[in-house]
C-alpha positions as YAML, in Angstrom:
chain: A
units: angstrom
residues:
- id: 1
  name: MET
  ca: [41.32, -72.13, 35.70]
- id: 2
  name: ASN
  ca: [44.79, -70.53, 34.47]
- id: 3
  name: SER
  ca: [42.79, -68.07, 32.61]
- id: 4
  name: MET
  ca: [40.65, -67.14, 35.13]
- id: 5
  name: PHE
  ca: [43.99, -66.92, 37.86]
- id: 6
  name: ARG
  ca: [45.28, -64.82, 34.89]
- id: 7
  name: LEU
  ca: [41.64, -62.37, 35.48]
- id: 8
  name: THR
  ca: [42.08, -61.96, 38.35]
- id: 9
  name: SER
  ca: [45.70, -60.81, 38.53]
- id: 10
  name: ARG
  ca: [45.01, -57.69, 36.58]
- id: 11
  name: ILE
  ca: [42.80, -56.57, 39.17]
- id: 12
  name: THR
  ca: [44.42, -53.54, 41.25]
- id: 13
  name: SER
  ca: [44.21, -52.12, 44.18]
- id: 14
  name: SER
  ca: [41.93, -50.27, 43.89]
- id: 15
  name: GLN
  ca: [39.33, -52.57, 42.70]
- id: 16
  name: GLN
  ca: [40.61, -55.66, 44.96]
- id: 17
  name: ALA
  ca: [39.28, -53.39, 48.17]
- id: 18
  name: ARG
  ca: [35.85, -52.39, 46.08]
- id: 19
  name: LEU
  ca: [35.28, -55.72, 45.61]
- id: 20
  name: TYR
  ca: [36.29, -56.64, 49.36]
- id: 21
  name: SER
  ca: [34.75, -54.37, 51.14]
- id: 22
  name: SER
  ca: [31.39, -52.83, 51.80]
- id: 23
  name: SER
  ca: [32.06, -48.99, 51.99]
- id: 24
  name: THR
  ca: [32.53, -46.68, 49.37]
- id: 25
  name: THR
  ca: [36.13, -44.20, 49.05]
- id: 26
  name: THR
  ca: [34.60, -40.11, 48.95]
- id: 27
  name: THR
  ca: [37.08, -38.85, 47.99]
- id: 28
  name: LYS
  ca: [38.09, -35.73, 50.09]
- id: 29
  name: SER
  ca: [36.06, -32.42, 48.93]
- id: 30
  name: SER
  ca: [32.75, -34.24, 49.68]
- id: 31
  name: THR
  ca: [33.76, -34.73, 52.97]
- id: 32
  name: THR
  ca: [34.46, -31.22, 53.73]
- id: 33
  name: ARG
  ca: [30.85, -30.20, 51.84]
- id: 34
  name: ASN
  ca: [29.27, -32.53, 53.96]
- id: 35
  name: GLY
  ca: [30.75, -31.69, 57.57]
- id: 36
  name: LEU
  ca: [30.21, -28.09, 56.74]
- id: 37
  name: ILE
  ca: [26.29, -29.01, 55.49]
- id: 38
  name: GLY
  ca: [26.59, -31.32, 59.31]
- id: 39
  name: PHE
  ca: [28.28, -28.14, 61.21]
- id: 40
  name: LEU
  ca: [25.53, -25.69, 59.50]
- id: 41
  name: LEU
  ca: [22.60, -27.62, 60.35]
- id: 42
  name: GLY
  ca: [23.67, -28.26, 63.69]
- id: 43
  name: VAL
  ca: [24.48, -23.63, 64.35]
- id: 44
  name: THR
  ca: [21.05, -23.69, 63.10]
- id: 45
  name: THR
  ca: [19.78, -25.79, 65.44]
- id: 46
  name: ALA
  ca: [21.29, -25.38, 68.74]
- id: 47
  name: GLY
  ca: [20.38, -21.12, 67.01]
- id: 48
  name: ALA
  ca: [16.59, -22.29, 66.63]
- id: 49
  name: ALA
  ca: [16.54, -23.76, 70.14]
- id: 50
  name: GLY
  ca: [18.32, -20.96, 71.74]
- id: 51
  name: TYR
  ca: [16.57, -18.07, 70.17]
- id: 52
  name: TYR
  ca: [12.88, -19.89, 71.41]
- id: 53
  name: TYR
  ca: [14.35, -20.65, 74.52]
- id: 54
  name: LEU
  ca: [16.28, -16.65, 75.12]
- id: 55
  name: LEU
  ca: [12.50, -15.73, 73.70]
- id: 56
  name: GLY
  ca: [10.35, -17.63, 76.21]
- id: 57
  name: GLU
  ca: [12.45, -15.69, 78.95]
- id: 58
  name: TYR
  ca: [11.91, -12.66, 77.71]
- id: 59
  name: ASN
  ca: [7.94, -13.03, 77.30]
- id: 60
  name: SER
  ca: [8.71, -14.81, 81.23]
- id: 61
  name: ALA
  ca: [10.83, -11.52, 82.25]
- id: 62
  name: SER
  ca: [8.82, -9.24, 80.29]
- id: 63
  name: ALA
  ca: [5.62, -10.39, 82.15]
- id: 64
  name: ALA
  ca: [7.11, -9.85, 85.79]
- id: 65
  name: LEU
  ca: [8.19, -6.83, 84.19]
- id: 66
  name: LEU
  ca: [4.81, -5.63, 83.21]
- id: 67
  name: ILE
  ca: [3.24, -6.42, 86.50]
- id: 68
  name: SER
  ca: [5.90, -5.33, 88.64]
- id: 69
  name: VAL
  ca: [5.11, -2.29, 87.21]
- id: 70
  name: GLN
  ca: [0.85, -2.44, 87.57]
- id: 71
  name: GLU
  ca: [2.28, -2.84, 91.20]
- id: 72
  name: LEU
  ca: [4.20, 0.00, 91.56]
- id: 73
  name: GLN
  ca: [1.41, 1.56, 89.42]
- id: 74
  name: ALA
  ca: [-0.87, 0.83, 92.56]
- id: 75
  name: SER
  ca: [1.68, 1.62, 95.01]
- id: 76
  name: THR
  ca: [1.94, 5.30, 94.02]
- id: 77
  name: ASP
  ca: [-1.87, 5.76, 94.27]
- id: 78
  name: LYS
  ca: [-2.31, 5.24, 97.28]
- id: 79
  name: VAL
  ca: [0.95, 7.38, 98.49]
- id: 80
  name: LYS
  ca: [-0.43, 10.26, 96.09]
- id: 81
  name: ASP
  ca: [-3.61, 9.64, 97.93]
- id: 82
  name: TYR
  ca: [-2.19, 8.97, 101.65]
- id: 83
  name: ALA
  ca: [-0.75, 12.68, 100.40]
- id: 84
  name: ARG
  ca: [-3.80, 14.35, 99.45]
- id: 85
  name: ARG
  ca: [-5.26, 13.38, 102.94]
- id: 86
  name: ILE
  ca: [-1.84, 14.89, 104.31]
- id: 87
  name: GLU
  ca: [-2.51, 17.70, 102.76]
- id: 88
  name: THR
  ca: [-5.68, 18.28, 103.11]
- id: 89
  name: ILE
  ca: [-5.65, 17.82, 106.76]
- id: 90
  name: ASP
  ca: [-2.89, 20.10, 107.24]
- id: 91
  name: ARG
  ca: [-4.57, 22.59, 106.16]
- id: 92
  name: ASP
  ca: [-7.10, 22.12, 108.41]
- id: 93
  name: VAL
  ca: [-4.68, 22.37, 110.88]
- id: 94
  name: ASN
  ca: [-3.30, 25.54, 110.47]
- id: 95
  name: LYS
  ca: [-6.51, 26.49, 109.89]
- id: 96
  name: LEU
  ca: [-7.27, 25.73, 113.94]
- id: 97
  name: LYS
  ca: [-4.10, 26.72, 114.72]
- id: 98
  name: GLU
  ca: [-4.94, 30.35, 113.47]
- id: 99
  name: SER
  ca: [-8.62, 30.57, 114.92]
- id: 100
  name: ALA
  ca: [-7.31, 28.72, 117.92]
- id: 101
  name: ALA
  ca: [-7.27, 31.24, 121.46]
- id: 102
  name: THR
  ca: [-3.49, 31.06, 122.75]
- id: 103
  name: LYS
  ca: [-3.08, 30.70, 126.85]
- id: 104
  name: GLN
  ca: [-2.17, 34.29, 127.04]
- id: 105
  name: GLN
  ca: [-5.30, 34.89, 125.31]
- id: 106
  name: LEU
  ca: [-7.14, 32.60, 127.38]
- id: 107
  name: SER
  ca: [-5.63, 34.17, 130.55]
- id: 108
  name: ASP
  ca: [-6.36, 37.59, 129.40]
- id: 109
  name: LEU
  ca: [-9.81, 36.74, 129.00]
- id: 110
  name: LYS
  ca: [-9.53, 35.48, 132.33]
- id: 111
  name: VAL
  ca: [-9.12, 38.57, 133.85]
- id: 112
  name: ASP
  ca: [-11.12, 40.05, 131.21]
- id: 113
  name: PHE
  ca: [-14.09, 38.22, 132.83]
- id: 114
  name: ARG
  ca: [-13.69, 38.75, 136.51]
- id: 115
  name: LYS
  ca: [-12.62, 42.27, 135.67]
- id: 116
  name: LEU
  ca: [-16.27, 42.15, 134.56]
- id: 117
  name: TYR
  ca: [-17.90, 39.95, 136.57]
- id: 118
  name: ASP
  ca: [-16.67, 42.60, 139.06]
- id: 119
  name: THR
  ca: [-18.02, 45.72, 137.49]
- id: 120
  name: LEU
  ca: [-21.46, 43.74, 137.01]
- id: 121
  name: ASN
  ca: [-21.70, 42.75, 140.52]
- id: 122
  name: ILE
  ca: [-20.22, 45.68, 142.29]
- id: 123
  name: GLU
  ca: [-23.71, 47.87, 140.14]
- id: 124
  name: HIS
  ca: [-25.42, 45.44, 140.81]
- id: 125
  name: LEU
  ca: [-24.87, 45.70, 144.32]
- id: 126
  name: GLU
  ca: [-25.39, 49.98, 143.96]
- id: 127
  name: LEU
  ca: [-28.19, 49.13, 142.11]
- id: 128
  name: LYS
  ca: [-29.90, 47.18, 145.08]
- id: 129
  name: THR
  ca: [-28.94, 49.81, 147.23]
- id: 130
  name: HIS
  ca: [-30.70, 52.43, 144.86]
- id: 131
  name: VAL
  ca: [-33.67, 50.18, 145.23]
- id: 132
  name: TRP
  ca: [-33.53, 49.85, 148.89]
- id: 133
  name: GLY
  ca: [-33.55, 53.99, 149.67]
- id: 134
  name: LEU
  ca: [-36.14, 54.72, 146.63]
- id: 135
  name: GLU
  ca: [-38.04, 52.01, 148.99]
- id: 136
  name: LYS
  ca: [-37.30, 54.17, 152.04]
- id: 137
  name: ASP
  ca: [-38.15, 57.07, 150.85]
- id: 138
  name: LEU
  ca: [-41.07, 55.36, 149.47]
- id: 139
  name: SER
  ca: [-42.59, 53.67, 152.38]
- id: 140
  name: SER
  ca: [-41.61, 56.92, 154.92]
- id: 141
  name: SER
  ca: [-43.41, 59.29, 152.04]
- id: 142
  name: SER
  ca: [-46.93, 56.79, 151.99]
- id: 143
  name: SER
  ca: [-46.38, 56.47, 155.51]
- id: 144
  name: LYS
  ca: [-46.55, 60.40, 155.61]
- id: 145
  name: ASN
  ca: [-49.55, 60.10, 153.03]
- id: 146
  name: ASN
  ca: [-51.38, 57.85, 155.03]
- id: 147
  name: GLN
  ca: [-51.28, 59.44, 157.53]
- id: 148
  name: LYS
  ca: [-52.61, 62.99, 155.75]
- id: 149
  name: ILE
  ca: [-55.37, 61.08, 153.40]
- id: 150
  name: PRO
  ca: [-57.85, 60.54, 156.51]
- id: 151
  name: ALA
  ca: [-57.26, 63.87, 157.10]
- id: 152
  name: SER
  ca: [-57.60, 64.94, 153.98]
- id: 153
  name: ASN
  ca: [-60.59, 62.17, 153.68]
- id: 154
  name: GLU
  ca: [-62.68, 63.49, 157.04]
- id: 155
  name: GLU
  ca: [-62.38, 67.12, 154.80]
- id: 156
  name: GLN
  ca: [-63.64, 65.74, 152.39]
- id: 157
  name: LYS
  ca: [-66.33, 64.67, 153.73]
...
């Protein structure tokens, strides 16, 4: 039994730790290497997740911007159409203004029409007077002729 003791007493402390513990001892370089690999793996995973998140946000923002640009284009087209309509209406109004008469022109035309009407009325009255005079002359000459006609008729007989 003594020989067993002797065998066990010769086992060093590092070997005793191995015999009694279930964990293995690692060296400092392998721990640093494993930590660095884990860190890099975590950073890469986080970077990839962030990239995909940003890519999704970028796509949704681009789609929203595209829709906004299309709506802006439609609004711009409507404004251009309204501007064209306004320009044509403005041209038509200017043409009407050029061809329309002013109040002064209308009052001048009224005065001219009144003068013309008065002139026509006076000429009409003069013409009536002249016709009346002709009728009177005709009737007086016809009455003289009527008196002479029977005499002339008798002379012919």
